[in-house]
Amino acid sequence: MPILSLVTFLPLLGAVIIMITGGDEATKAKNARSIALWTSLIVFFLSLQLWFGFDAESPEFQFVERVEWIPSFNIAYHMGIDGISLFFVLLSTFLTPICVLASWESVQYRVKEYMIAFLVLETMMVGTFCALDFVLFYMFFEGVLIPMFLIIGVWGGPRRVYSAFKFFLYTLLGSVLMLLAILAIFWQTGSTDIPTALQFAFEPGLQRWLWLAFFASFAVKMPMWPVHTWLPDAHVEAPTAGSVILAGVLLKMGGYGFVRFSLPMFPLASEYFADFVFTLSVIAVIYTSLVALAQTDMKKLIAYSSVAHMGFVTLGIFVANQEGLQGAMFQMLSHGVVSGALFLIVGVVYDRLHTRDIDRYGGLADNMPKYAVVFMVMMLAAVGLPGTSGFIGEFLVLVGAFQVSTWFTALAATGLILGAAYMLYLYRRVVFGTITRDDVRVMPDLSWREIVVFAPIVFLVLWMGIYPSSFLKPMQPALANLVERVEAAQRAALADAPSTLASR
Amino acid sequence: MAVIVVFAPLIAAAIAGFFGRLIGDRGAQLVTCGAMILSAVLAVILFVDVAILGNDRPTLSLFTWIDAGDLVVDWALRLDTLSVVMMATVSVCSAAIHVYSVGYMSHDPSIPRFQSYLSFFTFFMLMLVTSDNFVQLFFGWEGVGLCSYLLIGFWYDRPSANAASIKAFIVNRVGDFGFALGIFAVYMMFGSLQFDAVFNEAPNAAKETLEFLGIEWDALTIACILLFIGAMGKSAQLPLHTWLPDAMEGPTPVSALIHAATMVTAGVFMVCRLSPIFEYAPDALAVVVLVGATTALFAATVGVTQTDIKRVIAYSTCSQLGYMFFAAGVSAYGAAMFHLMTHAFFKALLFLGSGSVIHAMSGEQDMRKMGGLWRLIPITYGLMWIGSLALAGIPIFAGYYSKDMILESAWAAHSGVGQYAFWLGIFAAFLTAFYSWRLLFLTFHGEPRADHETMHHVHESPKVMLIPLYVLAFGAVFAGMAGYHYFVGEGRAEFWRQSLLVLPENDAIEHAHHGLPFFVPLLPFVVAIAGIAVAYLCYMARPGLPAEIAGRFRGLYQFLLNKWYFDELYDRIFVRSAFRLGYGFWKGGDGAIIDGLGPDGLAAATVGAARRASRLQTGYIYHYAFAIVVGVVVFVTWYLLRSAG
């Protein structure tokens, strides 16, 4: 059974079904919601089969499907996952039903189109992580932008058009350079097959150019400082579920790209540019943490905190040792879940009071105790308290980074302090204190639907914190393989270096 | 058995926390106190079995926690003497305080939440002391920090409590920043974070160097100093002490349990636990001595001027922790642990006693508004005396044995820092006795200074609060006598066995047992009596004297009253500049520079360029033709030059 294709394209089928359902406005909305929910749930349970059936000992691509597509150019429909992509697929399929459920009541305008957009988005996300052919990958990778652009631009806040365009142009600009690099790779290897390109030894000079082209695309997606300014705007204007997917999955595409492409294909360039990346990462951690401290808008604060957390990820990826890479991967998964949850948490109070202004709240612990508990757990995960998912990633990244550079590690570790400062400060202003306003006092606690949304996330955050082996194990062989190859390439280059000097 | 000791509080916390509404206040109290008493009884049995009877118990591995690269870490319970001493101390104090809280918090609307937090804290503390690796130690470390944060901010509707809780968490994070870097350094040197693996390799690493922040360091020294920064945060040592006095915003049982008896001693425990590394890093030990001794004196000087009854005891705690640290720093780990244990009893007693006073005074904490209480609450009065006698180190009380041992070890270390610690310690001992009796006299003696209404309501606490006090008082009297032989006396080698490492040449306790000058053991007692006498003079015989002295030495008095201006300094340097920088980066960096030059600027430039380009479209054929010709010429020239080159 072609399970990968099934997981990838089933949401699209759901979208088609929603499209052809008729009836009056209310029935259409009702049907669209339940079809979207059921489709995404079925996809999630199907995708769990990938985890159960995954051979955790093997670094190879699994569940591989390959059909010739345009044979004259060596382009194929080639899908497969390894330990690096497995959990990103699961993250996408996990968050989509949660998003559908979170939009159940808050979206009342053009529900049908909204649900279609989310299901199409799911197909694109899963496809991005499964594609093993550059053409396919590029189609999915860019395809993500369209539904996301619409979600922000149609269902967003007052400045949605500005934000949607900023988001679209920024990410597209980066991607165009990547397209050029993909063409160059095609000319070099004679194929668009990703596994082939991963084995190919590119010339050192060419590596740098290609690395930079890929970097342009992934750094924007990540986003890294200083190309991060689209993110706060996009988050603020996006509807809650849009923010969840944006923070939860879309940002991870940048990190996935670095691990999947930049590091194995361009090991020498990765080493050459490592200090550059470290510098940007550390700036991201400190700079955006400080900016987060000064925010008065809840969503902006969390958006900036995302940039800081992604700083840890890029640091971990380019230290390119086992601890750092596993930490970076884990940090991405953890951040996907936690920041998604934090945006949902903002969404809960936004649905009730229709403002994200922190000062409008305060004292919610009194009338919303369940909400306070969920918020507390997520806040602790965000500050990386041991026992939650956030700790494992940050800790491993820093352990790995310390072996490469104590300076960058010490500077990045200040993020532990600053992160605690802005999150605790946010929590205090929203949840603690006394209630001074009447409209805040009458806000009801979490509804059953909202509890159903949060329960799996809380469970997952604790599971990842207490028994992370379930997640670390399957990614280990693929990453070990990657580290080995990067080191081998760097050793070979070192061995070559004296001889090239001599030949001059 | 150890599993029950550690996890019973967790289960109780979960039950009280999640089903508090279902089982009610009484149910939550029963569950948490029951679980805690069970845990305490089993912990004492474990203590007797492992420490006194000398049965070795293997480390209990529960399951793998992290496995990445060479880094493998388990969830495990390590049960050596050091662990069981801490387990017994923590769980006994915690059980007493759980029971006390039943009475103290009886009027509070959220009792299940409070009991749940207390049990949750105890769980983390027990995980901390039984850890078998650095990462679980860090887990417990941050976990107790979390509970401390939750409990300081327990009354979350008070702005001051919220501010104090955040401050506690963040200052601790500053310490943990150092701690984490220390862990990374250890991992880099030893390739493992399991205690046994690291300890076995430590002697071989003594000469290695490590580059940290561009400087080449002795590897063990820098690792130990970084780890010690974590201990400074948790144990409120200079300059990371500022959170502890503010932490008194929490309910009094919290101050007793977390900010006196257990959590704040975690730093001392850590240094003792890591003695097999610290022993090979003499420079790091010297730093420990300097920080500890300076804090011991600093906190005592501030304690002399405070008027809030709990803050006096808080500074006293800070000061006593300093004693423990400089004991550890001169390799007298046994003495440090001994003082840790006795201090847990008498300091918890003092806090709970002052809680009893506050309870009686309907919430008043200012000593200037007390006075004349001893007839009204005689039992509390007596218990406070016991606590103060133990704290001041008067013979036969617990503090006498442990504190004297520390001072003697400092002298016997025969080093410059040892002498420094000894003399500062002696001076601090004088101040300790002074502020303790100042507290007693101001609170219990003299004319009542409270209003009539309050005085009318003054009453002795109920039994449920007094019985835990009796338990702690028993410890404050007898723990010193009973423990001396095992902790620091002749039996110490069989008692501690492998859990502490002291190199023969560093063994200050051994030196202290032989040939000290006569005045060294005598001096602490003399200065304590002097301190009491001066306090009597100032607050009983001539009550006008303190104000007169404060008036004469106005600058010094203000300096001490304002706690050496640490808070103001930090606020100005770190807190405000962080907010200012954040705002600047946001508006200036993101807004003006990045967006201004980037997307917004580009958009504006594109619009401008389009407008200019449209001006080129004049509609005259010869303009276009001219452009084409120019273009062709440029292209041909470029092509020729390129092929020629």
mmCIF file of N, CA, C and O in Angstrom, chain A residues 162 166 226 228-229 287 290-291 295 304 322-323 326 366 376 383 386 391 396 398-399 402-403 406-407 410 413 416 421 424 428 432-434 465-468 476, chain B residues 63-65 67-71 75 138-139 142 146 150 156-157 162 166 169-170 173 177 184-185 187 211-214 579 582-583 585-586 589-590 594-595 599-600:
data_model
loop_
_atom_site.group_PDB
_atom_site.id
_atom_site.type_symbol
_atom_site.label_atom_id
_atom_site.label_comp_id
_atom_site.label_asym_id
_atom_site.label_seq_id
_atom_site.Cartn_x
_atom_site.Cartn_y
_atom_site.Cartn_z
ATOM 1 N N TYR A 162 -1.326 43.679 4.103
ATOM 2 C CA TYR A 162 0.095 44.036 4.224
ATOM 3 C C TYR A 162 0.886 42.827 4.685
ATOM 4 O O TYR A 162 1.922 42.477 4.106
ATOM 5 N N LYS A 166 3.782 40.702 2.718
ATOM 6 C CA LYS A 166 5.129 40.684 3.275
ATOM 7 C C LYS A 166 5.611 39.240 3.418
ATOM 8 O O LYS A 166 6.717 38.887 3.010
ATOM 9 N N PRO A 226 18.588 38.674 10.259
ATOM 10 C CA PRO A 226 17.637 39.777 10.319
ATOM 11 C C PRO A 226 16.476 39.666 9.338
ATOM 12 O O PRO A 226 15.869 40.682 9.027
ATOM 13 N N HIS A 228 13.641 38.221 9.829
ATOM 14 C CA HIS A 228 12.559 37.643 10.620
ATOM 15 C C HIS A 228 11.332 38.550 10.694
ATOM 16 O O HIS A 228 10.320 38.148 11.245
ATOM 17 N N THR A 229 11.424 39.777 10.164
ATOM 18 C CA THR A 229 10.372 40.746 10.504
ATOM 19 C C THR A 229 9.023 40.413 9.884
ATOM 20 O O THR A 229 8.018 40.965 10.303
ATOM 21 N N TYR A 287 18.735 39.226 20.855
ATOM 22 C CA TYR A 287 18.000 40.377 20.316
ATOM 23 C C TYR A 287 16.494 40.152 20.405
ATOM 24 O O TYR A 287 15.761 40.964 20.974
ATOM 25 N N LEU A 290 15.040 40.058 23.924
ATOM 26 C CA LEU A 290 14.874 41.399 24.500
ATOM 27 C C LEU A 290 13.669 42.099 23.884
ATOM 28 O O LEU A 290 12.893 42.753 24.587
ATOM 29 N N VAL A 291 13.503 41.936 22.581
ATOM 30 C CA VAL A 291 12.349 42.559 21.937
ATOM 31 C C VAL A 291 11.059 41.969 22.514
ATOM 32 O O VAL A 291 10.091 42.697 22.774
ATOM 33 N N GLN A 295 7.189 43.679 24.434
ATOM 34 C CA GLN A 295 5.928 43.626 23.690
ATOM 35 C C GLN A 295 4.704 43.844 24.574
ATOM 36 O O GLN A 295 4.709 43.503 25.750
ATOM 37 N N TYR A 304 7.995 36.622 18.547
ATOM 38 C CA TYR A 304 9.419 36.923 18.762
ATOM 39 C C TYR A 304 10.108 35.798 19.508
ATOM 40 O O TYR A 304 11.266 35.479 19.242
ATOM 41 N N GLN A 322 26.561 15.010 16.837
ATOM 42 C CA GLN A 322 25.373 14.227 17.131
ATOM 43 C C GLN A 322 24.467 14.911 18.153
ATOM 44 O O GLN A 322 23.262 15.012 17.957
ATOM 45 N N GLU A 323 25.067 15.418 19.234
ATOM 46 C CA GLU A 323 24.243 16.036 20.282
ATOM 47 C C GLU A 323 23.530 17.265 19.742
ATOM 48 O O GLU A 323 22.334 17.456 19.954
ATOM 49 N N GLN A 326 20.751 16.300 17.126
ATOM 50 C CA GLN A 326 19.569 15.703 17.748
ATOM 51 C C GLN A 326 18.829 16.733 18.574
ATOM 52 O O GLN A 326 17.608 16.758 18.603
ATOM 53 N N ASP A 366 -8.302 33.463 38.615
ATOM 54 C CA ASP A 366 -9.503 33.391 39.443
ATOM 55 C C ASP A 366 -10.670 32.728 38.730
ATOM 56 O O ASP A 366 -11.305 31.835 39.273
ATOM 57 N N MET A 376 0.284 27.487 32.185
ATOM 58 C CA MET A 376 1.488 27.272 32.997
ATOM 59 C C MET A 376 2.364 26.174 32.396
ATOM 60 O O MET A 376 3.577 26.341 32.238
ATOM 61 N N VAL A 383 10.050 27.877 28.488
ATOM 62 C CA VAL A 383 11.291 28.319 29.126
ATOM 63 C C VAL A 383 12.261 27.155 29.325
ATOM 64 O O VAL A 383 13.319 27.326 29.900
ATOM 65 N N PRO A 386 13.295 21.401 32.863
ATOM 66 C CA PRO A 386 13.514 19.961 32.738
ATOM 67 C C PRO A 386 12.236 19.200 33.085
ATOM 68 O O PRO A 386 11.524 19.566 34.012
ATOM 69 N N PHE A 391 13.126 21.415 27.399
ATOM 70 C CA PHE A 391 14.449 21.270 28.005
ATOM 71 C C PHE A 391 15.378 20.430 27.146
ATOM 72 O O PHE A 391 16.531 20.808 26.907
ATOM 73 N N LEU A 396 20.495 19.674 24.714
ATOM 74 C CA LEU A 396 21.354 18.946 23.779
ATOM 75 C C LEU A 396 22.060 19.896 22.815
ATOM 76 O O LEU A 396 23.231 19.714 22.508
ATOM 77 N N LEU A 398 22.982 22.944 23.383
ATOM 78 C CA LEU A 398 24.066 23.632 24.073
ATOM 79 C C LEU A 398 25.206 22.680 24.404
ATOM 80 O O LEU A 398 26.377 23.060 24.331
ATOM 81 N N VAL A 399 24.876 21.436 24.752
ATOM 82 C CA VAL A 399 25.934 20.447 24.993
ATOM 83 C C VAL A 399 26.777 20.294 23.733
ATOM 84 O O VAL A 399 28.011 20.300 23.780
ATOM 85 N N PHE A 402 28.835 23.551 22.953
ATOM 86 C CA PHE A 402 29.943 23.823 23.861
ATOM 87 C C PHE A 402 31.229 23.192 23.347
ATOM 88 O O PHE A 402 32.315 23.738 23.538
ATOM 89 N N GLN A 403 31.098 22.077 22.669
ATOM 90 C CA GLN A 403 32.298 21.392 22.177
ATOM 91 C C GLN A 403 32.919 22.125 21.004
ATOM 92 O O GLN A 403 34.063 21.895 20.659
ATOM 93 N N THR A 406 32.865 27.851 23.080
ATOM 94 C CA THR A 406 32.299 28.238 24.382
ATOM 95 C C THR A 406 31.674 29.618 24.321
ATOM 96 O O THR A 406 30.708 29.893 25.019
ATOM 97 N N TRP A 407 32.219 30.486 23.476
ATOM 98 C CA TRP A 407 31.665 31.834 23.366
ATOM 99 C C TRP A 407 30.215 31.800 22.928
ATOM 100 O O TRP A 407 29.344 32.361 23.564
ATOM 101 N N ALA A 410 27.956 30.228 25.548
ATOM 102 C CA ALA A 410 27.654 31.071 26.703
ATOM 103 C C ALA A 410 26.671 32.171 26.314
ATOM 104 O O ALA A 410 25.719 32.463 27.048
ATOM 105 N N ALA A 413 23.290 30.681 25.808
ATOM 106 C CA ALA A 413 22.684 30.232 27.067
ATOM 107 C C ALA A 413 22.051 31.378 27.844
ATOM 108 O O ALA A 413 21.214 31.144 28.710
ATOM 109 N N LEU A 416 18.402 31.294 28.198
ATOM 110 C CA LEU A 416 17.709 30.623 29.301
ATOM 111 C C LEU A 416 17.154 31.643 30.283
ATOM 112 O O LEU A 416 16.062 31.495 30.813
ATOM 113 N N ALA A 421 12.488 35.337 31.578
ATOM 114 C CA ALA A 421 12.009 36.678 31.938
ATOM 115 C C ALA A 421 10.761 37.042 31.142
ATOM 116 O O ALA A 421 9.736 37.401 31.721
ATOM 117 N N LEU A 424 7.641 34.590 31.970
ATOM 118 C CA LEU A 424 7.075 34.773 33.303
ATOM 119 C C LEU A 424 6.368 36.117 33.418
ATOM 120 O O LEU A 424 5.312 36.235 34.052
ATOM 121 N N ARG A 428 2.506 36.531 34.282
ATOM 122 C CA ARG A 428 2.088 37.325 35.429
ATOM 123 C C ARG A 428 1.037 38.357 35.027
ATOM 124 O O ARG A 428 0.042 38.541 35.698
ATOM 125 N N PHE A 432 -1.948 36.232 36.608
ATOM 126 C CA PHE A 432 -1.920 36.616 38.015
ATOM 127 C C PHE A 432 -2.461 38.024 38.207
ATOM 128 O O PHE A 432 -2.824 38.705 37.251
ATOM 129 N N GLY A 433 -2.475 38.453 39.453
ATOM 130 C CA GLY A 433 -3.007 39.772 39.759
ATOM 131 C C GLY A 433 -4.494 39.686 40.070
ATOM 132 O O GLY A 433 -5.062 38.595 40.189
ATOM 133 N N THR A 434 -5.110 40.839 40.210
ATOM 134 C CA THR A 434 -6.549 40.853 40.491
ATOM 135 C C THR A 434 -7.301 41.324 39.254
ATOM 136 O O THR A 434 -6.789 42.100 38.466
ATOM 137 N N GLY A 465 9.234 15.269 27.391
ATOM 138 C CA GLY A 465 10.175 15.720 28.406
ATOM 139 C C GLY A 465 10.674 14.604 29.290
ATOM 140 O O GLY A 465 11.807 14.619 29.754
ATOM 141 N N ILE A 466 9.806 13.612 29.552
ATOM 142 C CA ILE A 466 10.164 12.580 30.522
ATOM 143 C C ILE A 466 10.725 11.343 29.845
ATOM 144 O O ILE A 466 11.641 10.699 30.350
ATOM 145 N N TYR A 467 10.185 11.008 28.680
ATOM 146 C CA TYR A 467 10.719 9.842 27.980
ATOM 147 C C TYR A 467 10.992 10.198 26.523
ATOM 148 O O TYR A 467 10.319 9.715 25.613
ATOM 149 N N PRO A 468 11.983 11.056 26.286
ATOM 150 C CA PRO A 468 12.227 11.520 24.918
ATOM 151 C C PRO A 468 12.779 10.436 23.998
ATOM 152 O O PRO A 468 12.832 10.627 22.788
ATOM 153 N N GLN A 476 18.078 8.804 15.397
ATOM 154 C CA GLN A 476 19.504 8.642 15.658
ATOM 155 C C GLN A 476 20.315 8.091 14.473
ATOM 156 O O GLN A 476 21.318 8.701 14.096
ATOM 157 N N PHE B 63 14.519 4.235 34.312
ATOM 158 C CA PHE B 63 14.588 4.008 32.873
ATOM 159 C C PHE B 63 15.440 5.092 32.234
ATOM 160 O O PHE B 63 15.777 6.085 32.873
ATOM 161 N N THR B 64 15.796 4.865 30.960
ATOM 162 C CA THR B 64 16.658 5.822 30.265
ATOM 163 C C THR B 64 15.907 7.112 30.035
ATOM 164 O O THR B 64 14.733 7.111 29.676
ATOM 165 N N TRP B 65 16.599 8.212 30.239
ATOM 166 C CA TRP B 65 15.954 9.510 30.017
ATOM 167 C C TRP B 65 16.395 10.066 28.662
ATOM 168 O O TRP B 65 15.607 10.161 27.735
ATOM 169 N N ASP B 67 19.186 9.903 25.435
ATOM 170 C CA ASP B 67 20.182 9.069 24.777
ATOM 171 C C ASP B 67 20.485 9.722 23.438
ATOM 172 O O ASP B 67 19.720 9.595 22.495
ATOM 173 N N ALA B 68 21.561 10.480 23.387
ATOM 174 C CA ALA B 68 21.901 11.184 22.149
ATOM 175 C C ALA B 68 23.410 11.227 22.025
ATOM 176 O O ALA B 68 24.093 11.766 22.894
ATOM 177 N N GLY B 69 23.918 10.648 20.969
ATOM 178 C CA GLY B 69 25.367 10.595 20.820
ATOM 179 C C GLY B 69 25.968 9.817 21.980
ATOM 180 O O GLY B 69 25.482 8.742 22.340
ATOM 181 N N ASP B 70 27.007 10.390 22.589
ATOM 182 C CA ASP B 70 27.621 9.722 23.743
ATOM 183 C C ASP B 70 26.885 10.024 25.034
ATOM 184 O O ASP B 70 27.204 9.488 26.091
ATOM 185 N N LEU B 71 25.925 10.922 24.962
ATOM 186 C CA LEU B 71 25.256 11.385 26.168
ATOM 187 C C LEU B 71 24.127 10.424 26.527
ATOM 188 O O LEU B 71 23.115 10.371 25.842
ATOM 189 N N TRP B 75 16.996 8.023 34.510
ATOM 190 C CA TRP B 75 16.284 8.382 35.727
ATOM 191 C C TRP B 75 16.719 7.362 36.771
ATOM 192 O O TRP B 75 16.504 6.170 36.584
ATOM 193 N N PHE B 138 19.976 18.577 37.794
ATOM 194 C CA PHE B 138 19.466 19.818 37.207
ATOM 195 C C PHE B 138 17.941 19.805 37.147
ATOM 196 O O PHE B 138 17.295 20.830 37.360
ATOM 197 N N PHE B 139 17.385 18.635 36.878
ATOM 198 C CA PHE B 139 15.923 18.483 36.846
ATOM 199 C C PHE B 139 15.335 18.850 38.209
ATOM 200 O O PHE B 139 14.425 19.671 38.324
ATOM 201 N N GLU B 142 15.864 22.690 38.971
ATOM 202 C CA GLU B 142 14.917 23.619 38.361
ATOM 203 C C GLU B 142 13.504 23.346 38.871
ATOM 204 O O GLU B 142 12.692 24.258 38.960
ATOM 205 N N LEU B 146 10.929 25.940 40.398
ATOM 206 C CA LEU B 146 9.558 26.160 39.929
ATOM 207 C C LEU B 146 8.587 26.208 41.105
ATOM 208 O O LEU B 146 7.746 27.107 41.205
ATOM 209 N N LEU B 150 6.136 29.095 42.423
ATOM 210 C CA LEU B 150 4.686 28.968 42.590
ATOM 211 C C LEU B 150 4.254 29.317 44.009
ATOM 212 O O LEU B 150 3.192 29.902 44.221
ATOM 213 N N TYR B 156 -1.523 35.114 44.502
ATOM 214 C CA TYR B 156 -1.184 35.740 43.222
ATOM 215 C C TYR B 156 -1.885 37.064 42.999
ATOM 216 O O TYR B 156 -1.650 37.728 42.005
ATOM 217 N N ASP B 157 -2.807 37.424 43.901
ATOM 218 C CA ASP B 157 -3.454 38.725 43.697
ATOM 219 C C ASP B 157 -2.632 39.862 44.294
ATOM 220 O O ASP B 157 -2.989 41.019 44.132
ATOM 221 N N ASN B 162 3.882 38.599 43.337
ATOM 222 C CA ASN B 162 4.206 38.262 41.956
ATOM 223 C C ASN B 162 5.599 38.733 41.590
ATOM 224 O O ASN B 162 6.357 38.004 40.942
ATOM 225 N N ILE B 166 8.768 36.171 40.511
ATOM 226 C CA ILE B 166 9.507 36.271 39.245
ATOM 227 C C ILE B 166 10.983 36.520 39.514
ATOM 228 O O ILE B 166 11.868 35.926 38.899
ATOM 229 N N PHE B 169 12.698 33.336 40.490
ATOM 230 C CA PHE B 169 12.922 32.427 39.371
ATOM 231 C C PHE B 169 14.063 32.919 38.492
ATOM 232 O O PHE B 169 14.926 32.147 38.078
ATOM 233 N N ILE B 170 14.073 34.208 38.237
ATOM 234 C CA ILE B 170 15.057 34.715 37.276
ATOM 235 C C ILE B 170 16.457 34.765 37.868
ATOM 236 O O ILE B 170 17.432 34.401 37.212
ATOM 237 N N ARG B 173 17.671 31.482 37.683
ATOM 238 C CA ARG B 173 18.052 31.144 36.318
ATOM 239 C C ARG B 173 19.463 31.657 35.996
ATOM 240 O O ARG B 173 20.189 31.015 35.246
ATOM 241 N N PHE B 177 22.270 29.261 34.706
ATOM 242 C CA PHE B 177 23.046 29.527 33.494
ATOM 243 C C PHE B 177 24.485 29.059 33.706
ATOM 244 O O PHE B 177 25.066 28.351 32.882
ATOM 245 N N PHE B 184 28.091 21.393 30.845
ATOM 246 C CA PHE B 184 28.647 21.193 29.505
ATOM 247 C C PHE B 184 30.154 20.986 29.577
ATOM 248 O O PHE B 184 30.716 20.154 28.857
ATOM 249 N N ALA B 185 30.806 21.756 30.441
ATOM 250 C CA ALA B 185 32.257 21.625 30.565
ATOM 251 C C ALA B 185 32.613 20.235 31.078
ATOM 252 O O ALA B 185 33.551 19.594 30.586
ATOM 253 N N TYR B 187 30.877 17.545 30.703
ATOM 254 C CA TYR B 187 30.631 16.576 29.626
ATOM 255 C C TYR B 187 31.764 16.604 28.606
ATOM 256 O O TYR B 187 32.208 15.572 28.102
ATOM 257 N N GLU B 211 39.632 25.719 27.167
ATOM 258 C CA GLU B 211 39.479 27.097 26.705
ATOM 259 C C GLU B 211 38.036 27.526 26.948
ATOM 260 O O GLU B 211 37.106 26.879 26.482
ATOM 261 N N PHE B 212 37.848 28.567 27.723
ATOM 262 C CA PHE B 212 36.501 29.071 27.960
ATOM 263 C C PHE B 212 36.509 30.579 27.787
ATOM 264 O O PHE B 212 37.268 31.283 28.443
ATOM 265 N N LEU B 213 35.684 31.062 26.872
ATOM 266 C CA LEU B 213 35.605 32.486 26.549
ATOM 267 C C LEU B 213 36.978 33.050 26.221
ATOM 268 O O LEU B 213 37.378 34.100 26.721
ATOM 269 N N GLY B 214 37.717 32.282 25.419
ATOM 270 C CA GLY B 214 38.975 32.793 24.915
ATOM 271 C C GLY B 214 40.131 32.721 25.886
ATOM 272 O O GLY B 214 41.227 33.146 25.576
ATOM 273 N N PHE B 579 14.813 46.183 29.435
ATOM 274 C CA PHE B 579 13.579 46.676 28.833
ATOM 275 C C PHE B 579 13.865 47.769 27.805
ATOM 276 O O PHE B 579 13.259 47.822 26.743
ATOM 277 N N GLY B 582 15.304 46.203 24.730
ATOM 278 C CA GLY B 582 14.255 45.484 24.011
ATOM 279 C C GLY B 582 13.405 46.433 23.197
ATOM 280 O O GLY B 582 13.133 46.214 22.022
ATOM 281 N N TYR B 583 13.027 47.534 23.830
ATOM 282 C CA TYR B 583 12.199 48.508 23.138
ATOM 283 C C TYR B 583 12.975 49.123 21.972
ATOM 284 O O TYR B 583 12.445 49.279 20.873
ATOM 285 N N PHE B 585 15.554 47.803 20.266
ATOM 286 C CA PHE B 585 15.710 46.843 19.171
ATOM 287 C C PHE B 585 14.425 46.724 18.366
ATOM 288 O O PHE B 585 14.432 46.577 17.158
ATOM 289 N N TRP B 586 13.310 46.773 19.081
ATOM 290 C CA TRP B 586 12.032 46.555 18.428
ATOM 291 C C TRP B 586 11.709 47.720 17.486
ATOM 292 O O TRP B 586 11.502 47.530 16.294
ATOM 293 N N GLY B 589 15.608 48.728 15.661
ATOM 294 C CA GLY B 589 16.215 47.667 14.873
ATOM 295 C C GLY B 589 15.241 47.072 13.878
ATOM 296 O O GLY B 589 15.440 47.131 12.663
ATOM 297 N N ASP B 590 14.150 46.502 14.392
ATOM 298 C CA ASP B 590 13.193 45.846 13.510
ATOM 299 C C ASP B 590 12.427 46.855 12.666
ATOM 300 O O ASP B 590 12.254 46.679 11.469
ATOM 301 N N ILE B 594 15.609 47.337 9.799
ATOM 302 C CA ILE B 594 15.382 46.145 8.974
ATOM 303 C C ILE B 594 14.190 46.347 8.037
ATOM 304 O O ILE B 594 14.301 46.173 6.827
ATOM 305 N N ASP B 595 13.046 46.731 8.607
ATOM 306 C CA ASP B 595 11.891 46.925 7.730
ATOM 307 C C ASP B 595 12.064 48.156 6.848
ATOM 308 O O ASP B 595 11.646 48.169 5.702
ATOM 309 N N PRO B 599 11.937 45.244 3.444
ATOM 310 C CA PRO B 599 10.698 45.143 2.666
ATOM 311 C C PRO B 599 10.015 46.489 2.404
ATOM 312 O O PRO B 599 9.688 46.780 1.252
ATOM 313 N N ASP B 600 9.832 47.309 3.460
ATOM 314 C CA ASP B 600 9.105 48.551 3.236
ATOM 315 C C ASP B 600 9.885 49.488 2.324
ATOM 316 O O ASP B 600 9.341 50.101 1.408
#
